[in-house]
Coordinates of C-alpha atoms in Angstrom, one line a residue:
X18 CA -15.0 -14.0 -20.9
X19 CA -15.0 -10.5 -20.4
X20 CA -17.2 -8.7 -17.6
X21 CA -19.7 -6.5 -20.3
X22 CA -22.9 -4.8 -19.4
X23 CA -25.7 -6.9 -19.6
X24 CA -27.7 -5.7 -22.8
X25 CA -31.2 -5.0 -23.0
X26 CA -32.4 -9.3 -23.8
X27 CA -30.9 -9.7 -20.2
X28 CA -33.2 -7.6 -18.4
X29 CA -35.6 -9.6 -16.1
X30 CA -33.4 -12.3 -15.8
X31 CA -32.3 -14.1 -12.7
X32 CA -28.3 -13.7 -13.2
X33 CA -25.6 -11.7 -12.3
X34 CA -22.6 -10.9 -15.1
X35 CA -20.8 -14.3 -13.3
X36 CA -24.2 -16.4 -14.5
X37 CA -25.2 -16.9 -10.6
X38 CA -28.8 -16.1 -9.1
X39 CA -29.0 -12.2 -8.4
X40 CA -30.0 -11.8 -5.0
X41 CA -32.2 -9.6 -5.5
X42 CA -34.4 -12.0 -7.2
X43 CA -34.6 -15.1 -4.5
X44 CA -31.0 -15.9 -4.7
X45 CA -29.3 -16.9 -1.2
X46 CA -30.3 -14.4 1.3
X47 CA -26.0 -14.8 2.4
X48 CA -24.9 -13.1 0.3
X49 CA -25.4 -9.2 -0.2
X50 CA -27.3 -7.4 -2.9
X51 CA -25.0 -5.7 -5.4
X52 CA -25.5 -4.4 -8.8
X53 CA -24.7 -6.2 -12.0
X54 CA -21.5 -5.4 -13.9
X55 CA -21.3 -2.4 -15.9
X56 CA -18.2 -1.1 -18.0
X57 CA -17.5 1.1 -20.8
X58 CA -14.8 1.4 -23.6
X59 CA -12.4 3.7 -23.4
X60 CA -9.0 5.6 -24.9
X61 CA -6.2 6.6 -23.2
X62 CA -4.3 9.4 -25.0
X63 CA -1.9 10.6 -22.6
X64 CA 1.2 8.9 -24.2
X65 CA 2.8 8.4 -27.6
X66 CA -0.2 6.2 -28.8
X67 CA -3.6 6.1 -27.6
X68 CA -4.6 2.9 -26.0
X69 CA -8.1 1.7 -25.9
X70 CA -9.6 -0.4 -23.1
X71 CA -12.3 -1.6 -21.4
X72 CA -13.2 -0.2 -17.8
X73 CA -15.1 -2.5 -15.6
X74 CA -16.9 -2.6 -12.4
X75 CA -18.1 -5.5 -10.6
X76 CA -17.9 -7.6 -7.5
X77 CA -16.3 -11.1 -7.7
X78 CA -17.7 -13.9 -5.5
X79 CA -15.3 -15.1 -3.3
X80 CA -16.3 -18.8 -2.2
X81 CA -15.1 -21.2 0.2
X82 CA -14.0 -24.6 -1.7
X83 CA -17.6 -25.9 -0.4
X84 CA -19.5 -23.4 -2.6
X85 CA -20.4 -21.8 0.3
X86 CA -19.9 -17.4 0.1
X87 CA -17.4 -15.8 2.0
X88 CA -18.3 -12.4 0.6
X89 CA -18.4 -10.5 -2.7
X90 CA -15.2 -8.2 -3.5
X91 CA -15.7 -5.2 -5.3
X92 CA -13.5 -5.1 -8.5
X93 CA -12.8 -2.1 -10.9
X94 CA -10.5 -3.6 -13.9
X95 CA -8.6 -1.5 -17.0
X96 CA -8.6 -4.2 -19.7
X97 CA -6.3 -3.2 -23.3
X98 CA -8.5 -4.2 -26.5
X99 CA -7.4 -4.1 -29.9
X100 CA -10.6 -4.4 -32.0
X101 CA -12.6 -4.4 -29.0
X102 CA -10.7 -7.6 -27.8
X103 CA -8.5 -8.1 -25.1
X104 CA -5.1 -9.9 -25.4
X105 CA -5.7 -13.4 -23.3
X106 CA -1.8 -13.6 -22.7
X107 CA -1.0 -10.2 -21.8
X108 CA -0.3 -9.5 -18.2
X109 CA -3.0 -8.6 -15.4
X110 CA -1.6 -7.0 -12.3
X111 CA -4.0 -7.2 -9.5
X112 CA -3.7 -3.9 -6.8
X113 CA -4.4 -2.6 -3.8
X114 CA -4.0 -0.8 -0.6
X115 CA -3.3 -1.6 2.9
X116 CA -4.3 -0.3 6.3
X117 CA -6.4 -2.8 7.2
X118 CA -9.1 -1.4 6.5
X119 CA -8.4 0.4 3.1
X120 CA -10.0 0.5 -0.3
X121 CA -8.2 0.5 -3.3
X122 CA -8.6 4.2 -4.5
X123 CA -5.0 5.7 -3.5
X124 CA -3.3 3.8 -5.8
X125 CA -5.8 3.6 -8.7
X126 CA -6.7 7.6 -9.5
X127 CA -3.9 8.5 -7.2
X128 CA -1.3 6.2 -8.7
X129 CA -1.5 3.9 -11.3
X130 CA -4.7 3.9 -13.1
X131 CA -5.6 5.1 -16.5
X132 CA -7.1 8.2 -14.8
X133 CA -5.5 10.1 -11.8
X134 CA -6.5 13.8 -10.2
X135 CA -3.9 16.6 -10.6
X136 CA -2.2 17.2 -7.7
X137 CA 0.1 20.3 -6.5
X138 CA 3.2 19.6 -5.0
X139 CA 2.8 19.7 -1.4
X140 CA -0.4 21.7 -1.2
X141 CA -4.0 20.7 -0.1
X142 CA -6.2 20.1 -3.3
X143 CA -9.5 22.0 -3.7
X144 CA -12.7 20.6 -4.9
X145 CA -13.5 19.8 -7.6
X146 CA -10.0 18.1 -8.3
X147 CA -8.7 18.0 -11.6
X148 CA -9.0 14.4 -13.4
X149 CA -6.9 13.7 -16.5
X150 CA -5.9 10.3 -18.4
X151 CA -2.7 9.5 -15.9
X152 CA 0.7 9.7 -18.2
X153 CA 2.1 7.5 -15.7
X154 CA -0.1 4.7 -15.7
X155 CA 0.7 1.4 -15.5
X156 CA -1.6 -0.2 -18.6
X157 CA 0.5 -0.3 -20.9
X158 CA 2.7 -2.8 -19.2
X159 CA -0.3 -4.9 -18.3
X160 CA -4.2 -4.8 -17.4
X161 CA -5.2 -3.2 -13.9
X162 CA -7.9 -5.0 -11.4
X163 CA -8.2 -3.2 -8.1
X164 CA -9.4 -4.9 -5.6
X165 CA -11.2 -3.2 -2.8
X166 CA -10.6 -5.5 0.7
X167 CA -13.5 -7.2 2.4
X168 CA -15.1 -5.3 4.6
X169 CA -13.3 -2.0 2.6
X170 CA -15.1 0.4 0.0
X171 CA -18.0 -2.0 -1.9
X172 CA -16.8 -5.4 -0.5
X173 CA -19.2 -7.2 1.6
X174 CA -18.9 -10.1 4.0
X175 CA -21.4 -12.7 3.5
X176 CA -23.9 -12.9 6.5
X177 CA -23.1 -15.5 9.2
X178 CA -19.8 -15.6 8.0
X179 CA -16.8 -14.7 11.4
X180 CA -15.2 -11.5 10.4
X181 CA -12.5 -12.9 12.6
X182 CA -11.9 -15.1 10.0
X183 CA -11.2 -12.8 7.1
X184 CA -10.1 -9.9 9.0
X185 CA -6.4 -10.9 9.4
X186 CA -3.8 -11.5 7.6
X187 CA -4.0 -15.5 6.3
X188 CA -8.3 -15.1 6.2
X189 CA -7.5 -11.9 3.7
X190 CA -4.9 -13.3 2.0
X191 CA -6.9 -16.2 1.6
X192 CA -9.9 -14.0 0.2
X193 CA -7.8 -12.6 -2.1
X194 CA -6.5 -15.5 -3.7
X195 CA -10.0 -16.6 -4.1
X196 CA -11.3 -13.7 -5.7
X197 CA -8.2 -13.3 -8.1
X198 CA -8.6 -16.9 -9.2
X199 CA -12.6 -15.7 -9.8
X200 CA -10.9 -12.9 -11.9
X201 CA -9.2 -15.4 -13.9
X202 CA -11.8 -17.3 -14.6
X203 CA -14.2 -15.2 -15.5
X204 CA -12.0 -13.7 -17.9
X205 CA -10.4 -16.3 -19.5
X206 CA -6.7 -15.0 -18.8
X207 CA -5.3 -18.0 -17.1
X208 CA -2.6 -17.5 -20.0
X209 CA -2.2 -13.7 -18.7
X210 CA 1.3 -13.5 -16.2
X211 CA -0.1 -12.7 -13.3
X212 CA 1.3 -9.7 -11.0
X213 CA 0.4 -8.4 -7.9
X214 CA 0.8 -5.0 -7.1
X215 CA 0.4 -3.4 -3.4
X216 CA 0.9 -0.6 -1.0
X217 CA 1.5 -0.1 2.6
X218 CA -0.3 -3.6 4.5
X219 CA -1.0 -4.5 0.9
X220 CA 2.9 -5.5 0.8
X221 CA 2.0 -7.7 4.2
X222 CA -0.9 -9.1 1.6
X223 CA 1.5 -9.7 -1.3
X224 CA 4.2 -11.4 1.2
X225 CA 1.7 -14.1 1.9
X226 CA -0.4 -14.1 -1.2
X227 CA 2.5 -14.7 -4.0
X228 CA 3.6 -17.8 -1.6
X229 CA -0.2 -18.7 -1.5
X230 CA -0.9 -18.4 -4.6
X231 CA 1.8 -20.4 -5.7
X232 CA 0.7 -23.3 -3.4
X233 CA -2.8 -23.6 -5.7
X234 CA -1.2 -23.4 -8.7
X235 CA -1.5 -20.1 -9.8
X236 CA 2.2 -18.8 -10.8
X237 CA 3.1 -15.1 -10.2
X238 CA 5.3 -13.6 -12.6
X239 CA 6.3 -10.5 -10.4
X240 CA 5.2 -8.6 -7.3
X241 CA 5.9 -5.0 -7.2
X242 CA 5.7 -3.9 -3.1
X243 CA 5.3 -0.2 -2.7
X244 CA 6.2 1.3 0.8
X245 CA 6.3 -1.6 2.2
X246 CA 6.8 -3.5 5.8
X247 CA 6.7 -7.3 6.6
X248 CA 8.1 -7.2 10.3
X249 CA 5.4 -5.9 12.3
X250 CA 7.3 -6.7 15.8
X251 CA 9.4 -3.8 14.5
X252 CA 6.5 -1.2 14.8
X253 CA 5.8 -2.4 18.1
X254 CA 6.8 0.1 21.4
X255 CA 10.7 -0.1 22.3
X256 CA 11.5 -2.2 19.5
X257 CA 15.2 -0.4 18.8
X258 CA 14.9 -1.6 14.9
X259 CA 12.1 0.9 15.1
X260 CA 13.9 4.1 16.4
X261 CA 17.0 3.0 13.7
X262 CA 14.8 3.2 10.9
X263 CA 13.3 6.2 12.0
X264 CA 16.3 8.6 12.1
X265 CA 16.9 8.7 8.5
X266 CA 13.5 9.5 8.0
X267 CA 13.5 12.3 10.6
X268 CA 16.9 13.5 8.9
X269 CA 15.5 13.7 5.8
X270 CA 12.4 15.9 7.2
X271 CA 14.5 18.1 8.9
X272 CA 16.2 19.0 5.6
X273 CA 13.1 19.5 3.8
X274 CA 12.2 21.7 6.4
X275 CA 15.6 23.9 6.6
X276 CA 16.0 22.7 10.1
X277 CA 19.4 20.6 9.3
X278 CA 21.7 19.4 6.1
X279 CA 21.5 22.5 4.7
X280 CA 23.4 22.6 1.3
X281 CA 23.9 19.1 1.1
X282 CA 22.7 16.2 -1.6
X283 CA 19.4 15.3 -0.4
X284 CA 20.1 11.1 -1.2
X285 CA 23.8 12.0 0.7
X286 CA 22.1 13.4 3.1
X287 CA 19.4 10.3 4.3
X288 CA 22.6 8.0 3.5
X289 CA 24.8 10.2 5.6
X290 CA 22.1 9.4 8.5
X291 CA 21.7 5.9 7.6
X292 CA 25.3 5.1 7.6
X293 CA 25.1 6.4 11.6
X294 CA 22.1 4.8 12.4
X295 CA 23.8 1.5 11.7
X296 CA 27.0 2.3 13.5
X297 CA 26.9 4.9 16.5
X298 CA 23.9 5.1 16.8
X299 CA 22.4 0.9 16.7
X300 CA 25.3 0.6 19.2
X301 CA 23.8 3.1 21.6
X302 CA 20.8 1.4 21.4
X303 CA 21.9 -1.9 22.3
X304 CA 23.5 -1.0 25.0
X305 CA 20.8 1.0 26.8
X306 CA 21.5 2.4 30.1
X307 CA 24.9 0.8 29.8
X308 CA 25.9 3.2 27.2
X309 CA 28.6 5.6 28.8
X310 CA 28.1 9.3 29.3
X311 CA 30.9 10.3 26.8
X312 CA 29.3 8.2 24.3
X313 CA 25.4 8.8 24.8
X314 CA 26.1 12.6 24.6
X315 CA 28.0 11.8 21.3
X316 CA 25.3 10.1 19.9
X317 CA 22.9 12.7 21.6
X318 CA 24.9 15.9 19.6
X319 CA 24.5 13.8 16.3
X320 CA 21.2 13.1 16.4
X321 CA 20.4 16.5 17.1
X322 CA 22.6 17.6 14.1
X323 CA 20.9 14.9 11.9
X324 CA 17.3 15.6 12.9
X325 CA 16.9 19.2 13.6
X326 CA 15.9 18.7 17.4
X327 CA 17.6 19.9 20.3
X328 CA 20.2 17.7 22.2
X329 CA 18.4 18.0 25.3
X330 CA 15.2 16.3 24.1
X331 CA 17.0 13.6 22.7
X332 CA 18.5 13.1 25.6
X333 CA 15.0 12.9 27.6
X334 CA 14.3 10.2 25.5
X335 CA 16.7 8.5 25.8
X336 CA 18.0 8.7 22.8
X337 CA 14.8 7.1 21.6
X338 CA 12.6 9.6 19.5
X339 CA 8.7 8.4 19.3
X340 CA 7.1 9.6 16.2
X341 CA 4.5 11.1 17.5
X342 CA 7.1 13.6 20.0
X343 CA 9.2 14.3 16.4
X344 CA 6.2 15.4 14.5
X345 CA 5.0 18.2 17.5
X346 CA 8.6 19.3 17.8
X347 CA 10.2 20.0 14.8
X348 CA 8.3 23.0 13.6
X349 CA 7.1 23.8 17.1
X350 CA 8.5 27.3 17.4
X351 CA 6.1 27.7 13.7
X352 CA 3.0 26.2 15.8
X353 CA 2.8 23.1 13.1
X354 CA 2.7 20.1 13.4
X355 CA 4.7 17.4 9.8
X356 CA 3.0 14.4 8.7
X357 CA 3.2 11.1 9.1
X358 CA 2.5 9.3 5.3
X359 CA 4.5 11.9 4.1
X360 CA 6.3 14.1 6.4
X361 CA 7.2 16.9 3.9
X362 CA 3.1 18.0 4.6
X363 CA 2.2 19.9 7.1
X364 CA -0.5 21.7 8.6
X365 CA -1.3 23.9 12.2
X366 CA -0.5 22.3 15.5
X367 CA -3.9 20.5 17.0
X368 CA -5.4 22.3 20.2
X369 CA -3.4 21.8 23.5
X370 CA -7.1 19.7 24.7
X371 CA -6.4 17.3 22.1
X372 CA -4.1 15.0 23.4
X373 CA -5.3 11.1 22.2
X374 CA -2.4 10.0 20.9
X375 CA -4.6 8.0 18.2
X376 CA -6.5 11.0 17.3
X377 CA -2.9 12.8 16.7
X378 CA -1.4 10.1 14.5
X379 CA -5.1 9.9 12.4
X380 CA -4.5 13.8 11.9
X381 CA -2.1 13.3 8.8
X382 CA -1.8 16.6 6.5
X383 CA 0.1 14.3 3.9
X384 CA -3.5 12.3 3.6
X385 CA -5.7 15.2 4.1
X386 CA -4.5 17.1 1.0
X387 CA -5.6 14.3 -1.4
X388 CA -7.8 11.2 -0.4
X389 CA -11.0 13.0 -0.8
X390 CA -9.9 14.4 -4.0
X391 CA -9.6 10.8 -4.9
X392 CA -12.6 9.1 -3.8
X393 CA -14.6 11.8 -5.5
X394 CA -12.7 11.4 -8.9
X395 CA -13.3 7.6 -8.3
X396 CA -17.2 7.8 -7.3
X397 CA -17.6 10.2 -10.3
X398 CA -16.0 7.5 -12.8
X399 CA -17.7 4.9 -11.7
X400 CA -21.2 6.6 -11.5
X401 CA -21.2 9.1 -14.6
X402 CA -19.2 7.1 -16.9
X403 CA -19.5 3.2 -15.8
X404 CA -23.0 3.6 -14.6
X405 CA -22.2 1.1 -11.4
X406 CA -24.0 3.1 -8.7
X407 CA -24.1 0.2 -5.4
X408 CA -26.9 1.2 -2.6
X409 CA -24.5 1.6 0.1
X410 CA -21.8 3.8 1.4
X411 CA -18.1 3.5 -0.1
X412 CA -16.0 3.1 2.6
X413 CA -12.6 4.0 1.6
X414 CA -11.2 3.6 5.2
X415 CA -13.2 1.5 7.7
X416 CA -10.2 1.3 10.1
X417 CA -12.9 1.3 13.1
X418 CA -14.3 -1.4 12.0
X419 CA -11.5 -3.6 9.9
X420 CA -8.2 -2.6 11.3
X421 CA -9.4 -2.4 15.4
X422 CA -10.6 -5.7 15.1
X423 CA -7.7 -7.5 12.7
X424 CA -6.1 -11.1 13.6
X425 CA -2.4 -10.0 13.4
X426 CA -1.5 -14.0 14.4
X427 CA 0.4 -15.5 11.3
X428 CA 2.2 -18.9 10.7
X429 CA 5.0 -18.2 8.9
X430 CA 6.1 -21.3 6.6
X431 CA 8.4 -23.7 8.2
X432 CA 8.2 -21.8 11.4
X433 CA 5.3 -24.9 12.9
X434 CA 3.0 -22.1 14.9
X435 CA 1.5 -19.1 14.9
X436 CA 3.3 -15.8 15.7
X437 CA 1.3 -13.1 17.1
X438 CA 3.5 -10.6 15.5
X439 CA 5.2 -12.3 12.4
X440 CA 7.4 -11.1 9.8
X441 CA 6.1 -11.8 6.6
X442 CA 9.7 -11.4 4.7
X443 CA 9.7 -15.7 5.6
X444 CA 7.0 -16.1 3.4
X445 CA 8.6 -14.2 0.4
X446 CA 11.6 -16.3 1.2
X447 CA 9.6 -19.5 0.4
X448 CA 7.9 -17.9 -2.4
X449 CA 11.2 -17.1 -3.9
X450 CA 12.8 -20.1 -3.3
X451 CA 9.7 -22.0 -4.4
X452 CA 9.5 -20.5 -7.6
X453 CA 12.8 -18.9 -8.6
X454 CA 11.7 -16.9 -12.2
X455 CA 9.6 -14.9 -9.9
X456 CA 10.8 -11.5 -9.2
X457 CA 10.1 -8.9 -6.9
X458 CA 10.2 -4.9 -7.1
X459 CA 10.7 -3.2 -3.4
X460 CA 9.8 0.8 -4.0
X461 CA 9.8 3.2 -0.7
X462 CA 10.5 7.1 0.1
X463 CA 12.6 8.9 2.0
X464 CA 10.2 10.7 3.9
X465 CA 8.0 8.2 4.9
X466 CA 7.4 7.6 8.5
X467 CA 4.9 5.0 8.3
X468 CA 7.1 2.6 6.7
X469 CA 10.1 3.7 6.7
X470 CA 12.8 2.2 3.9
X471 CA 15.6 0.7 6.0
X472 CA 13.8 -1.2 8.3
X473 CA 13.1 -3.4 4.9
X474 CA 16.4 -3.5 3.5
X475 CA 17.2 -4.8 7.4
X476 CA 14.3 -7.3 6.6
X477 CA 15.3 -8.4 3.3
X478 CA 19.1 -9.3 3.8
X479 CA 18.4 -11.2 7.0
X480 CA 16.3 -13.6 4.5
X481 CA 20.3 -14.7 3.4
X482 CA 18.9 -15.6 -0.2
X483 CA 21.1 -17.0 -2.5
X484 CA 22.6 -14.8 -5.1
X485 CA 20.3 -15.8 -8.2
X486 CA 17.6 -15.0 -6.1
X487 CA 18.7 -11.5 -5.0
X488 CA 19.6 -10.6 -8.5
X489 CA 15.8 -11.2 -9.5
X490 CA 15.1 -7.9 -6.7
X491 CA 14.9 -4.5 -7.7
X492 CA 15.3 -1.8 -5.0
X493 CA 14.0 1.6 -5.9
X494 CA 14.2 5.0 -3.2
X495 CA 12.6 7.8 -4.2
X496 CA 11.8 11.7 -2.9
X497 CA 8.7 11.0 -1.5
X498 CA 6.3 9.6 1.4
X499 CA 4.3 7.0 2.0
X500 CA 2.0 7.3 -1.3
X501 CA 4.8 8.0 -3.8
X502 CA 2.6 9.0 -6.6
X503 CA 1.7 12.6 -4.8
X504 CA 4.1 13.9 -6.6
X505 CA 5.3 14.2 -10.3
X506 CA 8.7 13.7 -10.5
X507 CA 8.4 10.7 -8.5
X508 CA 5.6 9.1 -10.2
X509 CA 7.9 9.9 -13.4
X510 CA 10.4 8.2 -11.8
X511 CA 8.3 5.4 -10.9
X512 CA 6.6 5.0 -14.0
X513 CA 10.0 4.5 -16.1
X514 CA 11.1 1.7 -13.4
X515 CA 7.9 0.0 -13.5
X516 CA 7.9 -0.4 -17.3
X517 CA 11.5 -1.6 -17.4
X518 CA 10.5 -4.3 -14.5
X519 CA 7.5 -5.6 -16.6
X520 CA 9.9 -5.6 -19.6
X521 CA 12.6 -7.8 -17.3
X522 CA 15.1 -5.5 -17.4

């Protein structure tokens, strides 16, 4: 059954839209307080037919198999109707966004949802943001559910209940596959090809949720991973993978910046960069200090070509440029400072007093100029037009609490114990090979220095998968940063690829 807003005969009653006690009204004091469902039908119009559909807030009781609560997840779901009914067997893609520690918002009125806020290029959005029906969402492919982490935006832990335990990556993922089978359920759409659908540590999620899932019987059809990692030894300090991935990305700043590449293909440009970070360049690295001199002030002289930074400071590096050191030196001389998400942004160098390198790597133009925008659209929505107004703050990033605190210990499958920093690309194997119709879609940018797109590629073909099950993986690079649907053209982009992947082609 459909989540609907209770009508007026409901009032005074004891239950909440899943038929359980209301809290509120002497139900078990575990689990929090949260308001009953409320939705509202809708059209979108922005494409070549209107499409109406139901929008629907609510929180989903995620429960251990005892009965007893782990939490409640807030859920905000786009459902198509014809005649006011939903199609039982059409597909539900469940989304979200990473961090940990991060609400679902980016990629639902930034990216993929029915409605998304106007943005302008590269430039910092004013208040209020423009909101429009999104020409680029993904409903008419399939039904949205965004699914706001525990601990993230309106989703509560239950009280009593170790945070250790669901802050990490197999308690979430657990959490998750709980509260999608509650989605399920609830809705009737256990005919519905299921799809999961996530962004940044949401592709971590998807890696061990689409093999989870498939161990309690619920099949995925596809999962679409969108800037993704799954080797998190690789972001980890003096891991060479790390500085190999990065120098495309730096190479494809300093050309958006005019620092290097000038005249040149921007795609030939970041392959050009590639193509030496896996020759001259990985070599140089592996040999460290027993790299000769001829050869590390080669390497030196290319990078500096490739990157728009001096030979010198490579060289005091080591040939080894953090991200933090690129980002303060390649618009220096402008006293500016590019992003991180999305290193196209960037704003004016932080005062020479502020030198925690946490605070620096927080101070991200790219996610300045449009997360608030966002989470206002979103709150409006959800308030004005669903009604759904929850007593308590939404946090749309509770990295303090969530991400300082997160269980990063993983076992991956067949492995036999846990690694403290595992690579999740194991369990996608296993999903694969455990379910071999299922199929994957890998989307990343060149300018993202968060998670950047070869150290994925590097991920995926050490997995040695068969043929058959490469050919069900679609890889997709586009001109953008870590949230690709910033700008136009590459949502555009996007949107076309997405629709041909949920059409199998």
């Amino acid at each position: 059954m459909q989540d609907t807003i209770p009508t007026s005969s409901d009032e005074g009653k004891d239950t909440t839209a899943t038929g359980e006690r209301n809290p509120s009204s002497g139900g078990s004091s575990r689990w929090a307080d949260v308001p009953e469902a409320a939705s509202a039908s809708l059209t979108w119009t922005a494409g070549d037919r209107p499409l109406d559909y139901t929008a629907c807030a609510s929180h989903l009781d995620v429960t251990a198999d005892d009965g007893s609560p782990i939490g409640r997840m807030f859920s905000l779901s786009y459902v198509a109707t014809t005649d006011g009914a939903p199609d039982p067997t059409r597909p539900v893609t469940f989304c979200y966004n990473g961090g940990p520690g991060c609400a679902s918002v980016p990629v639902n009125f930034g990216g993929i949802g029915p409605r998304c806020v106007v943005t302008s290029g590269l430039d910092h959005l004013s208040s209020p943001a423009q909101v429009k029906d999104n020409p680029y969402t993904l409903l008419p492919s399939s039904d949205l559910v965004f699914l706001d982490a525990l601990g993230t935006g309106w989703s509560t832990v239950a009280d009593g209940v170790d945070t250790g335990k669901v802050f990490g990556i197999d308690g979430d993922a657990d959490a998750f596959a709980r509260a999608i089978e509650c989605w399920i359920e609830r809705n009737g759409r256990w005919s519905s090809p299921v799809y999961l659908f996530g962004e940044s540590y949401g592709t971590v999620r998807n890696a061990v949720l689409m093999r989870l899932l498939g161990e309690r019987s619920v099949p995925v059809a596809g999962v679409v991973m969108l800037s993704a990692i799954f080797d998190w030894a690789q972001t980890l300090p003096g891991n060479d993978l790390y500085y190999e991935g990065m120098l495309p990305v730096y190479a494809a700043a300093a050309q958006h910046f005019g620092r290097a590449g000038q005249g040149k293909d921007v795609d030939a440009w970041y392959d050009e960069a590639l193509g030496f970070a896996e020759t001259d360049y990985a070599q140089a690295l592996i040999l460290g200090d027993r790299c000769d001199a001829a050869q590390r002030e080669h390497v030196a002289q290319r990078v500096s070509e490739l990157c728009g930074v001096s030979r010198g400071f490579v060289l005091e590096r080591d040939l080894r440029i953090e991200l933090d050191d690129f980002r303060r030196e390649l618009l220096r001389d402008e006293g500016r400072v590019c992003g991180r998400l999305d290193m196209r942004f960037s704003s004016d160098a932080p005062s020479h007093v502020q030198v925690d390198s946490g605070f620096f790597e927080g101070e991200d133009a790219a996610d300045d100029a449009v997360e608030s925008a966002w989470t206002a659209a979103f709150r409006d929505f959800v308030s004005r037009e669903l009604g759904y107004r929850p007593h308590r703050r939404y946090l749309n990033d509770n990295y303090e609490v969530v991400g300082k605190n997160w269980r990063w210990e993983h076992e991956e499958p067949g492995v036999g114990f846990k690694v403290p920093a595992p690579n999740v690309a194991v369990d996608i194997a296993c999903a694969l090979k455990r379910s071999p119709t299922t199929r994957l879609a890998i989307l990343g940018g060149r300018y993202d220095a968060a998670t950047p797109f070869w150290n994925v590629r590097h991920d995926m073909a050490d997995l040695f998968l068969s043929d058959e099950l490469k050919g069900n993986i679609t890889w997709k690079r586009y001109g953008c940063g870590h949230m690709a649907y910033v700008d136009v053209p590459t949502l555009e982009a996007m949107a076309a690829d997405l629709a041909a992947f949920y059409a199998g082609r």
